[in-house]
Coordinates of C-alpha atoms in Angstrom, one line a residue:
X1 CA 0.0 0.2 0.4
X2 CA 2.8 2.1 0.2
X3 CA 2.1 5.3 -2.2
X4 CA 4.6 8.5 -2.8
X5 CA 2.0 10.3 -4.3
X6 CA 0.2 12.9 -2.0
X7 CA -3.4 13.0 -2.4
X8 CA -5.6 14.6 -5.3
X9 CA -6.4 17.9 -3.5
X10 CA -4.7 20.4 -5.7
X11 CA -7.9 22.5 -6.2
X12 CA -8.3 23.2 -2.7
X13 CA -6.9 26.6 -1.4
X14 CA -3.3 26.1 0.8
X15 CA -2.9 28.1 3.4
X16 CA -0.1 28.1 5.5
X17 CA 0.2 27.2 9.3
X18 CA 1.2 30.5 10.7
X19 CA 2.3 29.9 14.7
X20 CA 1.1 32.2 16.8
X21 CA 3.1 34.4 18.5
X22 CA 5.2 34.5 22.2
X23 CA 3.0 35.1 24.8
X24 CA 2.8 37.4 27.0
X25 CA 4.7 36.5 29.8
X26 CA 2.0 38.4 32.1
X27 CA -0.7 35.7 31.0
X28 CA 1.1 33.0 33.1
X29 CA 4.3 34.9 35.2
X30 CA 5.5 38.3 35.8
X31 CA 8.8 37.5 34.6
X32 CA 10.2 38.8 31.4
X33 CA 9.6 36.1 28.5
X34 CA 13.7 35.9 28.0
X35 CA 13.8 35.0 31.6
X36 CA 11.0 32.4 31.3
X37 CA 12.8 30.6 28.3
X38 CA 15.9 30.5 29.6
X39 CA 14.6 28.7 32.7
X40 CA 12.6 26.4 31.0
X41 CA 15.9 25.7 29.1
X42 CA 17.3 24.3 32.2
X43 CA 14.7 21.8 32.6
X44 CA 15.6 18.2 31.6
X45 CA 14.2 17.9 28.1
X46 CA 12.6 14.8 29.3
X47 CA 10.5 16.6 31.6
X48 CA 8.8 18.5 28.6
X49 CA 5.7 16.7 27.8
X50 CA 4.5 17.1 31.7
X51 CA 5.2 20.9 30.9
X52 CA 3.2 21.1 27.9
X53 CA 0.0 19.9 29.9
X54 CA 0.2 22.6 32.4
X55 CA -1.0 25.2 29.7
X56 CA -1.4 26.3 26.4
X57 CA 1.4 29.1 27.0
X58 CA 4.3 26.0 28.0
X59 CA 3.1 24.0 25.5
X60 CA 4.0 26.5 23.1
X61 CA 7.3 27.5 24.5
X62 CA 9.1 24.3 25.1
X63 CA 8.4 23.5 21.2
X64 CA 9.6 27.6 20.2
X65 CA 12.6 27.7 18.0
X66 CA 13.9 29.7 20.7
X67 CA 14.4 27.4 23.6
X68 CA 16.0 24.7 21.1
X69 CA 18.6 28.0 20.6
X70 CA 19.2 28.6 24.0
X71 CA 20.1 24.8 24.5
X72 CA 22.2 24.9 22.2
X73 CA 24.4 27.8 23.8
X74 CA 23.8 25.8 27.2
X75 CA 25.3 22.6 25.1
X76 CA 22.3 20.7 26.6
X77 CA 21.9 18.1 23.9
X78 CA 24.5 15.6 22.4
X79 CA 24.4 12.9 19.3
X80 CA 25.7 9.3 19.9
X81 CA 26.1 7.6 17.1
X82 CA 27.2 3.5 16.8
X83 CA 29.1 1.9 13.9
X84 CA 29.8 -1.9 13.5
X85 CA 32.7 -2.8 12.5
X86 CA 32.5 -5.4 9.3
X87 CA 35.9 -6.3 9.9
X88 CA 35.8 -7.7 13.9
X89 CA 34.1 -10.9 13.1
X90 CA 36.1 -13.6 12.4
X91 CA 34.6 -16.0 10.0
X92 CA 35.0 -18.8 12.2
X93 CA 32.1 -17.7 14.0
X94 CA 28.5 -18.8 13.6
X95 CA 26.8 -16.3 11.2
X96 CA 24.5 -14.3 14.2
X97 CA 27.5 -14.0 16.3
X98 CA 28.0 -9.9 16.6
X99 CA 30.1 -7.4 14.7
X100 CA 32.5 -5.0 17.3
X101 CA 30.7 -2.1 17.7
X102 CA 32.0 1.3 18.4
X103 CA 29.9 4.3 19.9
X104 CA 30.8 8.1 19.6
X105 CA 29.5 11.6 20.8
X106 CA 29.8 15.3 19.9
X107 CA 27.2 18.3 20.6
X108 CA 26.4 19.8 18.2
X109 CA 25.8 23.5 18.2
X110 CA 24.0 24.9 15.5
X111 CA 24.7 28.7 16.9
X112 CA 28.7 28.1 16.6
X113 CA 29.1 27.2 13.2
X114 CA 32.9 27.9 13.4
X115 CA 33.3 25.3 16.3
X116 CA 35.0 21.8 15.6
X117 CA 32.2 19.3 15.8
X118 CA 35.0 16.2 16.6
X119 CA 34.0 13.0 17.7
X120 CA 34.2 11.4 21.1
X121 CA 35.0 7.8 21.3
X122 CA 33.1 6.6 24.2
X123 CA 33.3 2.6 26.2
X124 CA 29.8 1.4 26.9
X125 CA 31.4 -1.3 28.2
X126 CA 28.7 -3.6 26.4
X127 CA 28.8 -7.2 26.5
X128 CA 27.4 -7.8 23.2
X129 CA 28.7 -11.5 22.7
X130 CA 26.1 -13.5 21.0
X131 CA 23.5 -10.6 21.2
X132 CA 23.4 -9.6 16.7
X133 CA 21.9 -5.9 17.2
X134 CA 19.7 -5.1 20.4
X135 CA 16.6 -2.6 19.8
X136 CA 17.8 0.7 21.3
X137 CA 16.0 3.7 22.4
X138 CA 17.2 7.1 24.1
X139 CA 15.3 8.8 26.6
X140 CA 16.6 11.8 28.8
X141 CA 20.4 11.1 29.3
X142 CA 19.8 7.1 29.3
X143 CA 20.3 4.8 26.2
X144 CA 18.5 1.3 26.3
X145 CA 19.7 -2.0 24.9
X146 CA 16.8 -4.0 24.7
X147 CA 18.3 -7.9 23.9
X148 CA 17.0 -10.1 22.0
X149 CA 17.8 -10.8 17.8
X150 CA 18.8 -14.0 16.0
X151 CA 18.6 -15.4 19.6
X152 CA 15.8 -14.7 22.1
X153 CA 16.6 -12.9 24.9
X154 CA 15.2 -10.9 28.4
X155 CA 17.8 -8.7 29.0
X156 CA 17.8 -5.1 29.4
X157 CA 20.9 -3.1 29.7
X158 CA 21.1 0.4 30.9
X159 CA 23.8 3.1 29.6
X160 CA 23.9 7.2 31.7
X161 CA 25.7 9.7 29.5
X162 CA 26.0 11.3 32.8
X163 CA 28.2 9.0 35.1
X164 CA 29.6 7.2 31.9
X165 CA 27.7 3.9 33.5
X166 CA 26.1 0.6 31.7
X167 CA 24.1 -0.9 34.2
X168 CA 21.9 -4.3 34.0
X169 CA 18.0 -3.4 34.0
X170 CA 15.7 -6.3 35.0
X171 CA 14.8 -8.7 32.4
X172 CA 11.6 -8.6 30.6
X173 CA 9.0 -11.3 31.4
X174 CA 9.8 -13.2 28.2
X175 CA 12.2 -14.0 25.4
X176 CA 12.1 -12.0 22.4
X177 CA 13.4 -11.4 19.1
X178 CA 12.8 -9.3 16.4
X179 CA 11.0 -7.3 18.5
X180 CA 8.9 -4.0 17.9
X181 CA 10.2 -1.2 20.1
X182 CA 8.7 2.7 21.1
X183 CA 8.0 4.9 23.6
X184 CA 4.7 6.3 24.8
X185 CA 4.3 8.2 27.8
X186 CA 6.8 7.4 30.9
X187 CA 6.7 3.5 29.3
X188 CA 8.6 1.6 26.8
X189 CA 6.4 -1.0 25.2
X190 CA 7.8 -4.0 23.3
X191 CA 5.6 -5.3 20.9
X192 CA 6.2 -9.0 19.4
X193 CA 9.2 -11.1 19.2
X194 CA 8.3 -14.7 18.1
X195 CA 8.6 -14.7 14.1
X196 CA 5.8 -15.2 11.9
X197 CA 3.6 -16.4 15.1
X198 CA -0.1 -15.1 14.8
X199 CA 0.0 -14.0 18.5
X200 CA 1.5 -11.1 19.6
X201 CA 2.4 -10.8 23.1
X202 CA 3.5 -6.9 24.2
X203 CA 5.1 -5.9 27.8
X204 CA 5.9 -2.4 28.9
X205 CA 8.9 -1.0 31.5
X206 CA 7.7 1.6 33.5
X207 CA 10.2 4.4 33.7
X208 CA 9.4 5.5 37.3
X209 CA 9.1 1.8 39.1
X210 CA 11.7 0.5 36.7
X211 CA 9.6 -2.8 36.1
X212 CA 8.6 -4.8 33.7
X213 CA 4.4 -5.6 33.3
X214 CA 1.6 -6.8 30.7
X215 CA 0.5 -5.2 28.0
X216 CA -2.6 -5.2 25.9
X217 CA -2.6 -7.9 23.3
X218 CA -3.0 -6.5 20.0
X219 CA -5.5 -6.6 17.4
X220 CA -5.4 -5.9 13.9
X221 CA -7.4 -2.4 13.8
X222 CA -6.4 1.1 12.6
X223 CA -5.3 3.2 15.7
X224 CA -3.2 6.6 16.3
X225 CA 0.4 5.7 16.1
X226 CA 2.0 5.3 19.1
X227 CA 4.9 3.0 19.4
X228 CA 6.7 1.4 16.5
X229 CA 9.9 -0.3 14.3
X230 CA 10.7 -1.1 11.3
X231 CA 11.6 -4.9 9.9
X232 CA 11.3 -6.4 7.0
X233 CA 9.7 -3.2 4.7
X234 CA 6.8 -3.5 7.3
X235 CA 6.1 -0.9 9.8
X236 CA 4.4 -2.4 12.8
X237 CA 2.2 0.7 15.1
X238 CA 1.3 -0.1 18.4
X239 CA -1.5 1.6 20.8
X240 CA -0.9 1.3 24.3
X241 CA -4.5 2.1 25.2
X242 CA -6.2 -1.0 23.8
X243 CA -3.0 -3.0 22.4
X244 CA -4.3 -2.3 18.5
X245 CA -2.0 -3.1 16.1
X246 CA -2.0 -1.9 12.3
X247 CA 0.5 -2.1 9.8
X248 CA 1.7 -0.4 6.7
X249 CA 4.7 -0.9 4.3
X250 CA 7.1 1.3 3.2
X251 CA 8.5 2.5 -0.6
X252 CA 10.3 -0.2 -2.0
X253 CA 13.6 0.3 -1.6
X254 CA 16.9 -1.4 -0.3
X255 CA 18.6 1.4 1.5
X256 CA 15.7 2.9 3.4
X257 CA 17.3 1.1 6.5
X258 CA 20.1 3.4 7.2
X259 CA 17.4 6.4 8.0
X260 CA 14.5 6.1 10.1
X261 CA 13.6 8.7 12.6
X262 CA 10.6 10.2 14.5
X263 CA 10.0 13.9 15.1
X264 CA 7.2 15.7 16.6
X265 CA 5.1 12.5 16.1
X266 CA 6.1 12.3 12.6
X267 CA 7.8 9.1 10.7
X268 CA 10.7 10.0 8.2
X269 CA 13.0 7.9 6.2
X270 CA 15.7 8.4 4.2
X271 CA 16.1 6.9 0.5
X272 CA 18.9 7.3 -1.8
X273 CA 16.6 7.3 -4.6
X274 CA 13.2 9.4 -3.3
X275 CA 14.9 11.4 -0.9
X276 CA 13.4 12.6 2.7
X277 CA 10.2 11.3 2.7
X278 CA 7.1 11.1 5.8
X279 CA 4.1 9.2 6.3
X280 CA 1.4 10.9 6.2
X281 CA -0.8 9.4 8.9
X282 CA -4.1 10.9 8.1
X283 CA -3.8 10.1 4.2
X284 CA -2.1 6.9 4.8
X285 CA 0.6 7.5 2.7
X286 CA 4.2 8.6 1.8
X287 CA 5.1 12.0 1.0
X288 CA 8.4 13.9 0.0
X289 CA 10.1 16.8 2.4
X290 CA 10.0 19.5 -0.6
X291 CA 12.7 21.6 -0.3
X292 CA 15.4 19.4 -0.4
X293 CA 17.2 19.5 -3.9
X294 CA 20.7 20.1 -2.9
X295 CA 20.7 17.0 -0.2
X296 CA 23.7 14.8 -0.7
X297 CA 22.4 11.5 -2.7
X298 CA 23.8 9.1 0.0
X299 CA 23.4 5.4 1.2
X300 CA 24.1 5.4 4.8
X301 CA 22.6 8.3 6.4
X302 CA 21.7 8.4 10.8
X303 CA 18.9 10.8 11.5
X304 CA 18.0 12.1 14.9
X305 CA 16.0 14.9 15.8
X306 CA 18.6 17.6 17.7
X307 CA 17.4 21.2 18.8
X308 CA 14.0 20.6 16.6
X309 CA 15.9 20.1 13.8
X310 CA 16.7 17.1 12.3
X311 CA 20.1 16.1 12.3
X312 CA 21.4 14.4 9.0
X313 CA 24.0 12.2 9.2
X314 CA 25.8 10.3 6.3
X315 CA 29.2 8.7 5.7
X316 CA 31.9 10.2 2.6
X317 CA 34.7 8.8 0.5
X318 CA 36.6 11.1 -1.2
X319 CA 39.7 8.8 -2.1
X320 CA 38.9 4.7 -2.9
X321 CA 42.3 3.9 -1.7
X322 CA 42.4 6.0 1.3
X323 CA 42.0 3.6 5.2
X324 CA 39.4 6.0 6.4
X325 CA 36.2 7.7 5.8
X326 CA 34.4 11.5 6.4
X327 CA 31.1 11.6 8.4
X328 CA 29.2 15.1 7.2
X329 CA 26.1 16.5 9.3
X330 CA 23.3 18.8 8.4
X331 CA 20.7 20.2 10.4
X332 CA 17.7 20.4 9.1
X333 CA 14.4 22.4 9.9
X334 CA 11.1 20.9 8.9
X335 CA 8.2 23.4 8.8
X336 CA 4.7 22.1 8.1
X337 CA 1.6 23.3 6.4
X338 CA -1.4 22.1 4.6
X339 CA 0.9 21.5 1.9
X340 CA 3.1 19.1 3.5
X341 CA 6.5 19.6 5.2
X342 CA 8.7 21.8 3.8
X343 CA 12.6 20.8 4.5
X344 CA 15.5 23.6 5.1
X345 CA 18.8 22.1 5.5
X346 CA 21.9 24.3 6.8
X347 CA 25.5 24.1 6.0
X348 CA 27.6 20.6 6.0
X349 CA 29.7 20.0 8.8
X350 CA 32.3 17.8 9.3
X351 CA 32.5 15.9 12.1
X352 CA 35.4 13.3 11.6
X353 CA 37.1 10.5 10.3
X354 CA 36.7 7.0 11.1
X355 CA 37.6 3.5 9.7
X356 CA 36.7 2.2 6.6
X357 CA 35.4 -0.5 7.5
X358 CA 33.3 1.1 10.2
X359 CA 28.7 0.8 9.1
X360 CA 26.7 3.5 10.7
X361 CA 24.0 2.0 12.7
X362 CA 22.5 4.0 15.5
X363 CA 22.0 7.7 15.6
X364 CA 20.5 8.4 18.9
X365 CA 19.1 12.0 20.2
X366 CA 20.2 12.5 24.2
X367 CA 19.6 15.1 26.2
X368 CA 20.0 16.6 30.1

C-alpha cells in the first residue's frame, strides 16, 4: 500500500499555518519572556511533555525555536552514534555472531558554525557477545538496550551518559527476538518477538517504577500511531490504550534501513533514490519532504532530532584508496503546512573520520 504520491487536492486552497505569537509573560508569570525561556531551557528535556500539559503557553514555549537556540548555547543535548566494524567478526564464528561496535558522541551547536565538531569515542562496555543487534532507544540522558535479535533474550541494559556507567536493568517477562520497541509517555513498549506467530504479545517497562508488566494484546485495527519499529519493509504501529496494531509498507528501496527517525510524532525515512520522505498518517501514504533538492544522494544515513531540527548524518569517501572515511552532518529545519512538509538544510559540517570498515548503525539524541 506504499504510495509516494500525494492525494489529489490541488484544487483546494492551501494556506500556510502561521504559528501563534510568543505569549505574553503576564499570562502565566510576572517574569519577562526572555527569563522564562532561559528557565525552561535548564529544565531536563524529558520533562517537556509534562510541561506541555500545564497550559497552552508552556506547550508553545517548549516547542519554540528560541528555546532550542538557548539549549544549543548551553550544550544541553548531544548525539550518540554507533558504528559496527565489518572487519571485526571472525569467519570461524557462527553467522549470527555480533560485530564489534564503536560508539561516539558530539555536541551539535547549531549557533556555533565555526566550532569543530569532532567525534569523541565512548566506551559503553556493553557485553554484546552473542547478541547480534539489540533494540536501542534514547530517553533523556540514557540509552536502553533491549536484547533479543536472532537469539531470543530478555536482557535489558541501561547506559547513563552523565556518569558513563552501564548497568543491567530488570529482565523482560519473556524472551524475545525481532521485536517492536517504542516509547509512549513514561513507558517503553515491546511488542512481538516470535517470528511469524499470529499472536503478538506485548509488555511495557515503567520508567518510574523500573518494572516490567504485561501490556494489552494487539489486534488488527487502525488506531493512532504510538510505538513503532521497522522490520522487513513493514512498519508496525501499536496503540498502548487498547493493544490495537496497524501495519503498513514502506516504499521499496534497499537502502531505507539506514535512515529512519521520528520527530514531533512524524515518521521520516531517507531513500537514496527518493530523498527524505514522511508518512502522512491521515492520508495513509508516503510524501516527499520538498525543498531539499541540494541534499546529498547518499546511501548510509543516520537521522535524529537535535535542537528542534533533524540531524542528518552520512558517510563520504573521497579517496577509494584511503583507509578512513569522513562523517558529515547537516541540520534540517522541518516546517509543516497544509501543503506538506518543507525542509531547509543548513551548511554541511565535518564531524570527523572513522576507519573505512565502519558502518553507521545507530544515531540517537540524548538530552540532560
